Coordinates of C-alpha atoms in Angstrom, one line a residue:
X1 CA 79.9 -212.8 -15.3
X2 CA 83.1 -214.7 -15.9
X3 CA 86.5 -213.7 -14.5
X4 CA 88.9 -212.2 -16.9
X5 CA 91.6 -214.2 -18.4
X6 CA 94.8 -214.1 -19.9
X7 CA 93.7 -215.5 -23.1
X8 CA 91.0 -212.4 -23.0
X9 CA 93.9 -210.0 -22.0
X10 CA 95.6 -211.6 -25.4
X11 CA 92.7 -211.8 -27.9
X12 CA 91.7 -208.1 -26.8
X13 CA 94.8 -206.8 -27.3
X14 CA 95.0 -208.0 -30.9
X15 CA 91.9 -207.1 -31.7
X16 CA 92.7 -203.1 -30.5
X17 CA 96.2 -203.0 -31.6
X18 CA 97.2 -206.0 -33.9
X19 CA 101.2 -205.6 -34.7
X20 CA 102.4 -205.1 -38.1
X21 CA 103.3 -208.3 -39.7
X22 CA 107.3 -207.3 -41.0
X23 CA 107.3 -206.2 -36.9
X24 CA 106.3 -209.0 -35.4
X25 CA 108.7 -211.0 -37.9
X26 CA 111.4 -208.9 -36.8
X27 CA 110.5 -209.6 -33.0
X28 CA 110.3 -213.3 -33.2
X29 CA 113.9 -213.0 -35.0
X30 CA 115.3 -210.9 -32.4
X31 CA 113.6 -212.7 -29.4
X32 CA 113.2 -216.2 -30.0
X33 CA 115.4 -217.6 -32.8
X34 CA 118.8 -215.3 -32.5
X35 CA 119.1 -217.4 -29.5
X36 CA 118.5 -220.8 -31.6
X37 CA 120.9 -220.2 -34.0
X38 CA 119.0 -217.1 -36.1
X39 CA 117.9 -219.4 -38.8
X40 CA 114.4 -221.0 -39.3
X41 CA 112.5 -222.6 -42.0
X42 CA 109.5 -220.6 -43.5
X43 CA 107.4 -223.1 -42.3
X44 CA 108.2 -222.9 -38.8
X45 CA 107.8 -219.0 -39.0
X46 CA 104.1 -219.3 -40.3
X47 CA 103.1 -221.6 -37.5
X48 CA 104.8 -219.4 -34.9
X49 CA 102.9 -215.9 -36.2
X50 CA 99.6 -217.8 -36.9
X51 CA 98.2 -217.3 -34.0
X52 CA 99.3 -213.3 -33.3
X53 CA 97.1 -212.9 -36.6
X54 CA 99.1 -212.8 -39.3
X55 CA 98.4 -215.0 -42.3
X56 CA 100.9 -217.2 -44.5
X57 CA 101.2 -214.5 -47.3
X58 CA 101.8 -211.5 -44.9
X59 CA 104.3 -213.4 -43.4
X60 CA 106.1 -214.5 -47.3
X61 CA 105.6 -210.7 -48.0
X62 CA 107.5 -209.4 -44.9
X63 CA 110.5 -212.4 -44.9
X64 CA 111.3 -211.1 -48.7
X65 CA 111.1 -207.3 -47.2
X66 CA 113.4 -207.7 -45.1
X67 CA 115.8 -210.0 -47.6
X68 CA 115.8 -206.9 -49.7
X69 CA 116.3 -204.5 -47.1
X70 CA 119.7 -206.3 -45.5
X71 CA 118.2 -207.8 -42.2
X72 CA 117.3 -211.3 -43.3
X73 CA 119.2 -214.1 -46.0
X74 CA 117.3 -216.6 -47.7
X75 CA 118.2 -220.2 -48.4
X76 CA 116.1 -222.7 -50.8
X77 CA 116.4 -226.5 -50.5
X78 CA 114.1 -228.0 -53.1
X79 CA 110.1 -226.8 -52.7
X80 CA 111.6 -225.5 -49.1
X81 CA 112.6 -221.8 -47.5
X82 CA 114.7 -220.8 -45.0
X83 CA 115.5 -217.2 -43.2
X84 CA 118.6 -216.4 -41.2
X85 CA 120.1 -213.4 -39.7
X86 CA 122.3 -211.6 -42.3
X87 CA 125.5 -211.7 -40.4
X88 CA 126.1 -208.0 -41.6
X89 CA 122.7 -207.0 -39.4
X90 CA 124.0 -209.6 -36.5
X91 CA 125.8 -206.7 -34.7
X92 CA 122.3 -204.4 -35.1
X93 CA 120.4 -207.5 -33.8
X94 CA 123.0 -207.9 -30.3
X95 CA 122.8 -204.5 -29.6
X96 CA 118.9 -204.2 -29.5
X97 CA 119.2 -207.3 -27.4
X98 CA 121.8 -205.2 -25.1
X99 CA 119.2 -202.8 -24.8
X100 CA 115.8 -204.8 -24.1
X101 CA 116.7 -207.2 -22.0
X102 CA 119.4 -204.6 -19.7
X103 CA 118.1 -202.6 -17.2
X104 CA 117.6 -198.9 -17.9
X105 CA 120.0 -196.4 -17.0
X106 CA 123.8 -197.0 -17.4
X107 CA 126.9 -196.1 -14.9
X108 CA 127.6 -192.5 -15.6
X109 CA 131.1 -191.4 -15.3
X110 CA 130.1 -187.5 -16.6
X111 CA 131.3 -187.8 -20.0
X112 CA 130.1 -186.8 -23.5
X113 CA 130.5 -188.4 -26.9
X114 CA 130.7 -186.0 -29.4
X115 CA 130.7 -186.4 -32.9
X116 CA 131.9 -183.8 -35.3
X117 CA 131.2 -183.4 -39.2
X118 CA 132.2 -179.4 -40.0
X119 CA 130.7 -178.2 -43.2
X120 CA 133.1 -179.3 -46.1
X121 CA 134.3 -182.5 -44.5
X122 CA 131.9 -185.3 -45.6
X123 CA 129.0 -184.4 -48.7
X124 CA 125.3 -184.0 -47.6
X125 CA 124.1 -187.8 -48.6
X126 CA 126.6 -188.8 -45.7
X127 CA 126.1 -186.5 -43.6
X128 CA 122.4 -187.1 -43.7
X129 CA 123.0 -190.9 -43.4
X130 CA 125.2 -190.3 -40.1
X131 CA 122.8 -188.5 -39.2
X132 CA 119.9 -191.3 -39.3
X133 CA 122.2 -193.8 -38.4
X134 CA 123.1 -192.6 -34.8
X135 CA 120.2 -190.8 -34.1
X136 CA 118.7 -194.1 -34.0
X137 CA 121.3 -194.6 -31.7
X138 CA 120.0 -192.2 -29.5
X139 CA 122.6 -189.4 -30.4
X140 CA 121.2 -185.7 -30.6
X141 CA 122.0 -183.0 -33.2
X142 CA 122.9 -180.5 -31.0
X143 CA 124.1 -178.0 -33.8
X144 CA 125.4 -178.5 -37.6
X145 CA 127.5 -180.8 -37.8
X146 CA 127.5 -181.9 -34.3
X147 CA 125.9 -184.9 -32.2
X148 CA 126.0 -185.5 -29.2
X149 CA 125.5 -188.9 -26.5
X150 CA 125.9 -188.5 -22.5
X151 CA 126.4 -192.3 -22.5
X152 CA 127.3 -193.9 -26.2
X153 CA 128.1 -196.9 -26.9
X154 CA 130.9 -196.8 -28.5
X155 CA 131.2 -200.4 -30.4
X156 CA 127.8 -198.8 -31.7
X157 CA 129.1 -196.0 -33.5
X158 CA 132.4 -197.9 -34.6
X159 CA 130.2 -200.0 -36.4
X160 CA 127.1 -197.4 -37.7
X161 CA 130.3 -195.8 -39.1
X162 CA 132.0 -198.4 -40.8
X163 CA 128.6 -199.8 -42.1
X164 CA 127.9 -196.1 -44.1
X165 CA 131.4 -196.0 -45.0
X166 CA 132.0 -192.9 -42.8
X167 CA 134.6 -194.4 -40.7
X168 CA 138.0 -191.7 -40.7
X169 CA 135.7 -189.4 -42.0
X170 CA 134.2 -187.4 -39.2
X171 CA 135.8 -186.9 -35.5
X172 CA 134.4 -188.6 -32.5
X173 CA 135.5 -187.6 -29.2
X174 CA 135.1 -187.3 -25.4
X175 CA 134.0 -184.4 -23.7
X176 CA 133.4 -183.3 -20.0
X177 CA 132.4 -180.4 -17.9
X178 CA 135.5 -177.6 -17.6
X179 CA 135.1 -176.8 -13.7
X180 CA 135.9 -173.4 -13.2
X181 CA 134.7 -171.1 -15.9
X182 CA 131.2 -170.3 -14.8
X183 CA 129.8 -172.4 -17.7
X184 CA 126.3 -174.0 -17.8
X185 CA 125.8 -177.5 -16.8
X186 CA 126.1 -179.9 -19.6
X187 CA 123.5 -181.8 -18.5
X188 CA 121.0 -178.9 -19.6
X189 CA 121.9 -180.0 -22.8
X190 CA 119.5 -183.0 -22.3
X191 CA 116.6 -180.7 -21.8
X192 CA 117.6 -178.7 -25.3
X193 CA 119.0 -181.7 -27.4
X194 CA 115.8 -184.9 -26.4
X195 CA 112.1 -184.5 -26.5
X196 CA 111.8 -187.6 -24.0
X197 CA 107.9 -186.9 -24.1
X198 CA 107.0 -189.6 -26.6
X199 CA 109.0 -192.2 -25.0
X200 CA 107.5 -191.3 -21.5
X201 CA 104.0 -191.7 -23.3
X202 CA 105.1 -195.1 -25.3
X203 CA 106.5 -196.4 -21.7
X204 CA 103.0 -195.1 -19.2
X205 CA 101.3 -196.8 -22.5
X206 CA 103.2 -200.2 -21.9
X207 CA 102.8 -200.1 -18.1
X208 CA 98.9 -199.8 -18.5
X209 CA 98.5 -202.2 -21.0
X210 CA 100.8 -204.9 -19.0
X211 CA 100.0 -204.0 -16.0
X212 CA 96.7 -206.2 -15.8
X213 CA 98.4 -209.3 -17.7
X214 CA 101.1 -209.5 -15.0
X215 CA 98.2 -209.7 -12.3
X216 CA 96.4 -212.4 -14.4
X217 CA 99.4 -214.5 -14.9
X218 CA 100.1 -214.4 -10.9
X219 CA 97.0 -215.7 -10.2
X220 CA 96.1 -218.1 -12.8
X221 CA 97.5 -221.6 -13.4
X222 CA 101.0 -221.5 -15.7
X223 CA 99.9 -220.8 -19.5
X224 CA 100.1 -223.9 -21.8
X225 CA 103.6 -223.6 -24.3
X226 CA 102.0 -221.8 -27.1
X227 CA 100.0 -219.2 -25.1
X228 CA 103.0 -218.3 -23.1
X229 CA 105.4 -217.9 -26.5
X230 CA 102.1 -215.5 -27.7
X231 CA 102.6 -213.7 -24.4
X232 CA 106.3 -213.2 -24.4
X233 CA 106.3 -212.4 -28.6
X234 CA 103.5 -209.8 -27.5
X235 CA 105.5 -208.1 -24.3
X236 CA 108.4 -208.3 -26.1
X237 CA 106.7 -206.8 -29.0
X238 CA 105.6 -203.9 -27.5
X239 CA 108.1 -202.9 -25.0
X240 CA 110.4 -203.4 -27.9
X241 CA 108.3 -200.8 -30.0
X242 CA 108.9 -197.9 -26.9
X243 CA 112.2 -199.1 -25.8
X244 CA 114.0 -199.0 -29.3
X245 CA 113.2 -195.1 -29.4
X246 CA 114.5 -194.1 -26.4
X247 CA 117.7 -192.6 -26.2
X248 CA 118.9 -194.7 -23.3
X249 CA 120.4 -191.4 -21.5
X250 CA 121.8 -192.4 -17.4
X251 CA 118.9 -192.0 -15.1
X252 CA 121.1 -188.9 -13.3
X253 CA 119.8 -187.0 -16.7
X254 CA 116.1 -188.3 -16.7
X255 CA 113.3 -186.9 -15.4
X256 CA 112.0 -188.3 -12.3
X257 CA 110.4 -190.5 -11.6
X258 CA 111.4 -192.5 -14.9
X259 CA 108.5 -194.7 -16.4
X260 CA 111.4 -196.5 -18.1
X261 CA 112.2 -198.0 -15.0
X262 CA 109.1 -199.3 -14.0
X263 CA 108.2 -200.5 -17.9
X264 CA 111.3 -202.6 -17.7
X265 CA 110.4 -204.0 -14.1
X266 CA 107.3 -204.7 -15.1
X267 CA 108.3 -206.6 -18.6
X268 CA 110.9 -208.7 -16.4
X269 CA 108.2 -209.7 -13.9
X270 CA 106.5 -210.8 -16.9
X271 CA 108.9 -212.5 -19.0
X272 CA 110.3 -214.5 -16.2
X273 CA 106.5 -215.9 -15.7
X274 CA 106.7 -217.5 -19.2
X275 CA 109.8 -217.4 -21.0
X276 CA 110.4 -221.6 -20.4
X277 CA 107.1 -222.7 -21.3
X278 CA 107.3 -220.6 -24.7
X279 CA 110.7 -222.2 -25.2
X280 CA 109.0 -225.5 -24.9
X281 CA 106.5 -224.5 -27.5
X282 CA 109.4 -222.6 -29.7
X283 CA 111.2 -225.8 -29.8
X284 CA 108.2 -228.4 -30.9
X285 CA 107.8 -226.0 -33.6
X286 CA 111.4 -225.8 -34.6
X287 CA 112.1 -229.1 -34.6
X288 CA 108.8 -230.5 -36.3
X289 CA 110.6 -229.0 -39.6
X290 CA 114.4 -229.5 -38.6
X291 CA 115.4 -232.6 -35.9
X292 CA 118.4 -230.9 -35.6
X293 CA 117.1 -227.5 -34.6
X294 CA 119.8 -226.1 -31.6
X295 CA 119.1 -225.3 -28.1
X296 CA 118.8 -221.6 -26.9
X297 CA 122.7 -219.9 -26.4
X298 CA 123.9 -219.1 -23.2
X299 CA 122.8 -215.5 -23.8
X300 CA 118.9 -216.2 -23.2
X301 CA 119.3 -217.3 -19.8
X302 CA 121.4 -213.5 -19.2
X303 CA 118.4 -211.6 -20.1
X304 CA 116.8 -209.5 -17.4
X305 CA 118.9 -210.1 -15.5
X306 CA 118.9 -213.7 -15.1
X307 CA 116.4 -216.3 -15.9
X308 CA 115.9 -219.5 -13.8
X309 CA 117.1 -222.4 -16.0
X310 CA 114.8 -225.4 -15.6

């Protein structure tokens, strides 16, 4: 019986949980060409996805989803396609990156962002959209009308607010503990205002599934260019999928111990191992369709804390 591989650890895991085409897109985009400029021609995008399984008209169907939904642009040069980064998503795109590739659990200094809409100050479609908006940024309804963040980031809500048009419409503010007055902790609020369940599920998930690639790719030779960009599009992939739903409260808050911490430990451990040959492979590809295709950014060699430039 033949020793399990890598490439067995990767064709298993698409055959048991194959990621959604407009996903995967959306990972690549975020991952691998935000660094190179965030622009690609549609060619180069179908020989990248090829071989995570999805096929030249899923990935045509989810490039023109995300045209019409804001997060992609589109450029035609004769019979030829191109994608870029809309530069009104650019923003959303940095500060996922801020959060993927940054270790879990920010410097805590006790304060509170609140966020305040009383009933009468902004109509319901806004409020509603607020709402969405910065509860994907992790922000809690804590009570009509008000959300809550231990640890916001506050470029992040300037910007959710200005995109749905609610900036000087709602009050934002800092709050702490009153000492004194016999009141109850605020950080009991975490317990009333976040179900962290699901994330703690999503992130023991991750470490389960990863955990035996890691031990594969310590052990076998370095993975050729184009397994190792499969690897890193796949970790990134799924880490992504847990780590974009977590509220990114400061570890003082969390319950412990924190399988954040050890997801993000473990993806590092990971990414490190293949990050430069999937760049090799990343920019044959690029640059079979455009000769002119630009290196990675500084910014790529910042993630996880620091990747050893070859």
């Amino acid at each position: 019986m033949t020793e399990p591989s890598s490439l067995q650890w990767i064709n298993h895991f698409l055959g048991t949980d194959p990621p959604r085409s407009k996903s995967l897109v959306m990972t690549i985009f975020g991952d691998a060409i935000a660094p190179h400029g965030g622009r690609l021609w549609l060619g180069s995008l179908i020989e990248l996805v090829a071989p995570l399984g999805a096929t030249d008209r899923l990935v045509r169907t989810s490039v023109f989803r995300l045209v019409q939904e804001g997060w992609l642009v589109a450029n035609r040069e004769g019979r030829r396609s191109s994608y870029a980064l809309q530069p009104d998503a650019q923003p959303r795109f940095a500060r996922a990156n801020r959060r993927i590739y940054a270790p879990p659990g920010v410097d805590w200094d006790g304060r509170w962002t609140l966020l305040l809409a009383p009933n009468g100050s902004i109509d319901s479609a806004l409020r509603a959209t607020v709402r969405k908006e910065l509860e994907w940024e992790g922000f809690a309804m804590l009570a009509p009308g008000l959300l809550a963040h231990p640890a916001a980031d506050q470029d992040g809500v300037a910007e959710v607010l200005r995109r749905v048009d609610g900036a000087g419409k709602v009050f934002v503010c800092a709050a702490t503990e009153l000492p004194g007055v016999g009141a109850r902790p605020l950080a009991e609020l975490v317990r009333e205002g976040w179900d962290l369940s699901g994330v703690m599920a999503g992130y023991r998930r991750f470490i389960a599934d990863f955990t035996p690639l890691l031990d594969l790719l310590r052990t076998e030779p370095a993975p050729d260019p184009q397994q190792a960009f499969i690897v890193r599009t796949l970790l990134i992939h799924a880490y992504r999928r847990v780590q974009l739903h977590d509220p990114m409260l400061p570890l003082a808050l969390l319950p412990r111990p924190w399988p954040g911490s050890e997801a993000y430990a473990l993806a590092q451990a990971i990414y490190r191992l293949v990050w430069a040959p999937a760049e090799r492979h990343l920019m044959d590809v690029l640059r079979r369709e455009d000769a002119e295709a630009p290196g990675a950014d500084a910014g790529l060699a910042e993630r996880f804390g620091g990747l050893q430039l070859e």
